[in-house]
């Protein structure tokens, strides 16, 4: 990762950690930016005795929380969260977000839906004018539904493919034991329609479009400062 991009991710990670106060119940996102926020939160717990607990959105964020000393909880024990933070792959001007490069979008969406405040952490490169053009849309599916779901995605204008493992032969297997289809689009012009169609397709667990969920976006700029955008 280029130094400037790392600095931008670090700045938003530290900023969201500074928004946390003792007693808060948190959602802990997944990805390289959320990882820096988890580390910054761990530093505050160690240095200031901050008392918080968090619901992890993946095995990866669970392990990071353990590493940095963040007490863990579950949505069964803590169904209402004060604040969830997470990274994103794309954010448009309507605060619609695409997530899921780390294949964690299903748990990320479940956790975000329980949070009073959902803070997205990005660098400037993630701000897009046209949704779905920078990164593919990830869809988590039951393996036997791969071809029917890919046909639905083609009808929606997408170019789908099964996500393959990097250090493992065969498909990426999600934390739920399912597969991920990545669909590139020329542009997702009607995200609500794509959302409705996918959620009505048998075999689809969930997908990476987050619509109407974000409350704040923290954008790390290349000069090391952070721009805050409030969605609602
Ligand atoms: C994982 C995600 C990530 O939050 C998203 O891909 C952004 O990752 P990064 O902060 O590494 O750029 O949705 O499923």
Coordinates of C-alpha atoms and ligand atoms in Angstrom, one line a residue:
X1 CA 0.0 0.0 0.0
X2 CA 1.5 3.4 -0.9
X3 CA 2.6 5.5 2.1
X4 CA 0.1 8.3 1.5
X5 CA -2.8 5.9 1.3
X6 CA -1.7 4.1 4.5
X7 CA -1.4 7.5 6.3
X8 CA -5.0 8.4 5.1
X9 CA -6.3 5.0 6.4
X10 CA -4.4 5.5 9.7
X11 CA -5.9 9.0 10.1
X12 CA -9.5 7.9 9.7
X13 CA -8.8 4.9 12.0
X14 CA -7.5 7.2 14.7
X15 CA -10.4 9.6 14.2
X16 CA -13.1 7.0 14.7
X17 CA -11.3 5.6 17.7
X18 CA -11.4 9.2 19.2
X19 CA -15.2 9.2 18.7
X20 CA -15.6 6.3 21.2
X21 CA -16.3 6.8 24.9
X22 CA -16.4 4.4 27.8
X23 CA -19.5 2.2 27.9
X24 CA -20.0 2.1 24.2
X25 CA -20.9 -1.1 22.4
X26 CA -19.2 -1.2 19.0
X27 CA -19.3 -3.0 15.7
X28 CA -15.8 -3.9 14.5
X29 CA -15.4 -3.8 10.7
X30 CA -13.2 -5.8 8.4
X31 CA -10.4 -4.8 6.0
X32 CA -7.1 -2.9 6.1
X33 CA -8.7 0.4 7.2
X34 CA -10.9 -1.2 9.9
X35 CA -7.8 -3.0 11.1
X36 CA -6.1 0.3 11.8
X37 CA -9.2 1.5 13.7
X38 CA -9.2 -1.6 15.8
X39 CA -5.5 -1.1 16.6
X40 CA -6.2 2.6 17.5
X41 CA -9.1 1.5 19.7
X42 CA -6.8 -1.1 21.4
X43 CA -4.3 1.7 22.1
X44 CA -7.0 3.8 23.8
X45 CA -8.0 0.8 25.9
X46 CA -4.4 0.2 27.0
X47 CA -3.4 3.8 27.5
X48 CA -6.6 5.4 28.9
X49 CA -8.5 2.5 30.4
X50 CA -11.4 3.0 27.9
X51 CA -14.1 0.4 28.7
X52 CA -15.9 -0.8 25.5
X53 CA -16.9 -4.1 23.9
X54 CA -17.3 -5.0 20.2
X55 CA -19.0 -7.4 17.9
X56 CA -16.6 -8.5 15.2
X57 CA -17.7 -8.7 11.6
X58 CA -15.4 -11.6 10.6
X59 CA -13.0 -14.1 11.9
X60 CA -10.3 -11.6 10.8
X61 CA -11.6 -8.8 12.9
X62 CA -12.3 -11.1 15.8
X63 CA -8.6 -12.2 15.8
X64 CA -7.5 -8.5 15.6
X65 CA -9.7 -7.5 18.5
X66 CA -8.2 -10.3 20.5
X67 CA -4.7 -9.2 19.5
X68 CA -5.3 -5.5 20.5
X69 CA -7.2 -6.4 23.7
X70 CA -10.8 -5.3 22.8
X71 CA -13.4 -7.3 24.8
X72 CA -15.7 -9.2 22.4
X73 CA -19.5 -9.6 22.6
X74 CA -22.2 -11.0 20.3
X75 CA -25.4 -9.6 19.0
X76 CA -27.2 -12.1 21.2
X77 CA -25.6 -10.5 24.3
X78 CA -25.6 -7.0 22.8
X79 CA -28.2 -6.5 20.1
X80 CA -28.0 -2.7 20.1
X81 CA -24.7 -1.1 19.2
X82 CA -23.8 2.6 19.7
X83 CA -21.4 2.8 16.8
X84 CA -20.1 0.5 14.1
X85 CA -17.1 1.4 11.9
X86 CA -16.0 -0.3 8.7
X87 CA -14.1 0.3 5.5
X88 CA -15.7 0.4 2.0
X89 CA -14.7 -0.2 -1.6
X90 CA -16.9 2.5 -3.1
X91 CA -19.0 5.4 -1.7
X92 CA -21.2 7.6 -4.0
X93 CA -22.7 11.0 -3.4
X94 CA -26.0 9.4 -2.1
X95 CA -23.9 7.6 0.6
X96 CA -24.6 4.2 -1.1
X97 CA -21.7 2.0 -0.4
X98 CA -20.2 -1.2 -2.0
X99 CA -18.4 -3.4 0.5
X100 CA -17.0 -6.9 0.4
X101 CA -13.5 -7.1 -1.0
X102 CA -12.8 -9.1 2.2
X103 CA -15.9 -11.3 1.6
X104 CA -17.3 -10.2 4.9
X105 CA -20.2 -8.1 3.6
X106 CA -22.9 -10.3 5.1
X107 CA -21.8 -10.0 8.7
X108 CA -20.8 -6.4 8.1
X109 CA -24.3 -5.6 7.1
X110 CA -25.9 -7.5 10.0
X111 CA -23.7 -5.6 12.5
X112 CA -24.2 -2.2 10.8
X113 CA -28.0 -2.7 10.9
X114 CA -27.8 -3.0 14.7
X115 CA -25.8 0.2 15.1
X116 CA -27.2 3.7 15.9
X117 CA -24.3 5.2 14.0
X118 CA -22.5 3.5 11.1
X119 CA -19.2 5.2 10.2
X120 CA -17.5 4.4 7.0
X121 CA -13.7 4.9 6.8
X122 CA -12.1 5.5 3.4
X123 CA -9.4 7.3 1.6
X124 CA -10.3 9.6 -1.3
X125 CA -9.8 6.9 -4.0
X126 CA -13.1 5.2 -2.8
X127 CA -15.3 8.2 -3.6
X128 CA -17.0 7.5 -6.9
X129 CA -19.4 9.3 -9.3
X130 CA -20.6 6.1 -10.9
X131 CA -21.4 3.2 -8.6
X132 CA -20.1 -0.3 -9.4
X133 CA -17.3 0.8 -11.8
X134 CA -14.3 0.7 -9.5
X135 CA -14.8 -2.6 -7.8
X136 CA -17.1 -5.6 -8.5
X137 CA -20.2 -6.1 -6.5
X138 CA -19.7 -9.2 -4.2
X139 CA -22.7 -11.6 -3.7
X140 CA -22.5 -14.4 -1.2
X141 CA -24.3 -17.5 -2.4
X142 CA -25.1 -21.1 -1.6
X143 CA -22.6 -23.0 -4.0
X144 CA -25.3 -25.0 -5.9
X145 CA -27.0 -21.7 -6.9
X146 CA -23.8 -20.3 -8.7
X147 CA -25.0 -20.6 -12.3
X148 CA -28.6 -19.5 -11.7
X149 CA -27.4 -16.5 -9.7
X150 CA -24.8 -15.6 -12.4
X151 CA -27.6 -15.7 -14.9
X152 CA -29.6 -13.2 -12.8
X153 CA -26.5 -11.0 -12.6
X154 CA -26.0 -11.1 -16.4
X155 CA -29.6 -10.0 -16.8
X156 CA -29.0 -7.1 -14.5
X157 CA -26.1 -6.0 -16.7
X158 CA -23.2 -7.5 -14.7
X159 CA -20.3 -9.6 -15.7
X160 CA -20.1 -12.2 -12.9
X161 CA -17.4 -14.6 -11.9
X162 CA -16.8 -16.9 -8.9
X163 CA -14.1 -15.5 -6.6
X164 CA -11.2 -17.8 -6.5
X165 CA -8.8 -18.3 -3.6
X166 CA -5.2 -16.9 -3.7
X167 CA -3.4 -19.4 -1.5
X168 CA -6.0 -22.2 -1.9
X169 CA -7.2 -24.0 -5.0
X170 CA -10.9 -23.4 -5.8
X171 CA -13.5 -20.9 -4.7
X172 CA -13.0 -18.5 -1.8
X173 CA -15.1 -19.9 1.1
X174 CA -16.7 -17.2 3.3
X175 CA -16.9 -17.2 7.1
X176 CA -20.4 -18.7 6.6
X177 CA -18.9 -21.6 4.5
X178 CA -20.5 -20.1 1.3
X179 CA -19.1 -18.8 -2.0
X180 CA -18.7 -15.3 -3.4
X181 CA -19.6 -14.2 -6.9
X182 CA -18.0 -10.9 -8.0
X183 CA -20.0 -9.0 -10.6
X184 CA -18.4 -6.1 -12.5
X185 CA -20.9 -3.6 -14.0
X186 CA -20.5 -0.7 -16.5
X187 CA -22.4 1.2 -13.8
X188 CA -25.0 0.3 -11.2
X189 CA -27.6 2.9 -12.2
X190 CA -30.5 1.6 -10.0
X191 CA -29.0 0.1 -6.8
X192 CA -32.4 -0.3 -5.2
X193 CA -33.5 -2.5 -8.1
X194 CA -30.3 -4.6 -8.0
X195 CA -30.8 -4.9 -4.2
X196 CA -34.4 -6.1 -4.6
X197 CA -33.7 -8.5 -7.4
X198 CA -30.7 -10.1 -5.6
X199 CA -32.5 -10.4 -2.2
X200 CA -35.4 -12.2 -4.1
X201 CA -33.1 -14.6 -5.8
X202 CA -33.0 -18.1 -4.2
X203 CA -29.5 -19.0 -3.1
X204 CA -28.3 -15.5 -2.4
X205 CA -27.5 -14.8 1.2
X206 CA -26.7 -11.1 0.8
X207 CA -24.6 -8.8 -1.3
X208 CA -22.2 -5.8 -0.9
X209 CA -24.6 -2.9 -1.6
X210 CA -25.3 -0.9 1.6
X211 CA -28.3 1.4 0.9
X212 CA -29.5 4.0 3.5
X213 CA -27.3 2.6 6.3
X214 CA -24.4 5.0 6.6
X215 CA -24.5 7.9 9.0
X216 CA -21.0 9.3 8.7
X217 CA -18.2 9.0 6.2
X218 CA -14.6 9.8 7.3
X219 CA -12.4 10.5 4.2
X220 CA -8.7 10.4 4.8
X221 CA -7.0 13.0 2.5
X222 CA -3.5 12.8 1.1
X223 CA -2.4 15.7 3.3
X224 CA -3.1 13.6 6.4
X225 CA -6.3 15.4 7.3
X226 CA -9.8 13.9 7.6
X227 CA -12.9 15.2 5.9
X228 CA -16.2 14.3 7.6
X229 CA -19.3 13.8 5.6
X230 CA -22.6 13.4 7.4
X231 CA -25.3 11.3 5.7
X232 CA -28.1 11.9 8.2
Ligands
LIG1 C1 -14.4 -6.3 3.7 C2 -14.8 -5.0 3.3 C3 -13.8 -3.9 3.5 O1 -14.2 -3.0 4.6 C4 -13.6 -3.1 2.3 O2 -13.3 -4.0 1.2 C5 -12.5 -2.1 2.4 O3 -11.3 -2.7 2.6 P1 -10.0 -1.8 2.9 O4 -10.2 -1.0 4.0 O5 -8.9 -2.9 3.1 O6 -9.7 -1.0 1.6 O7 -15.9 -4.7 2.9 O8 -15.5 -7.2 3.4

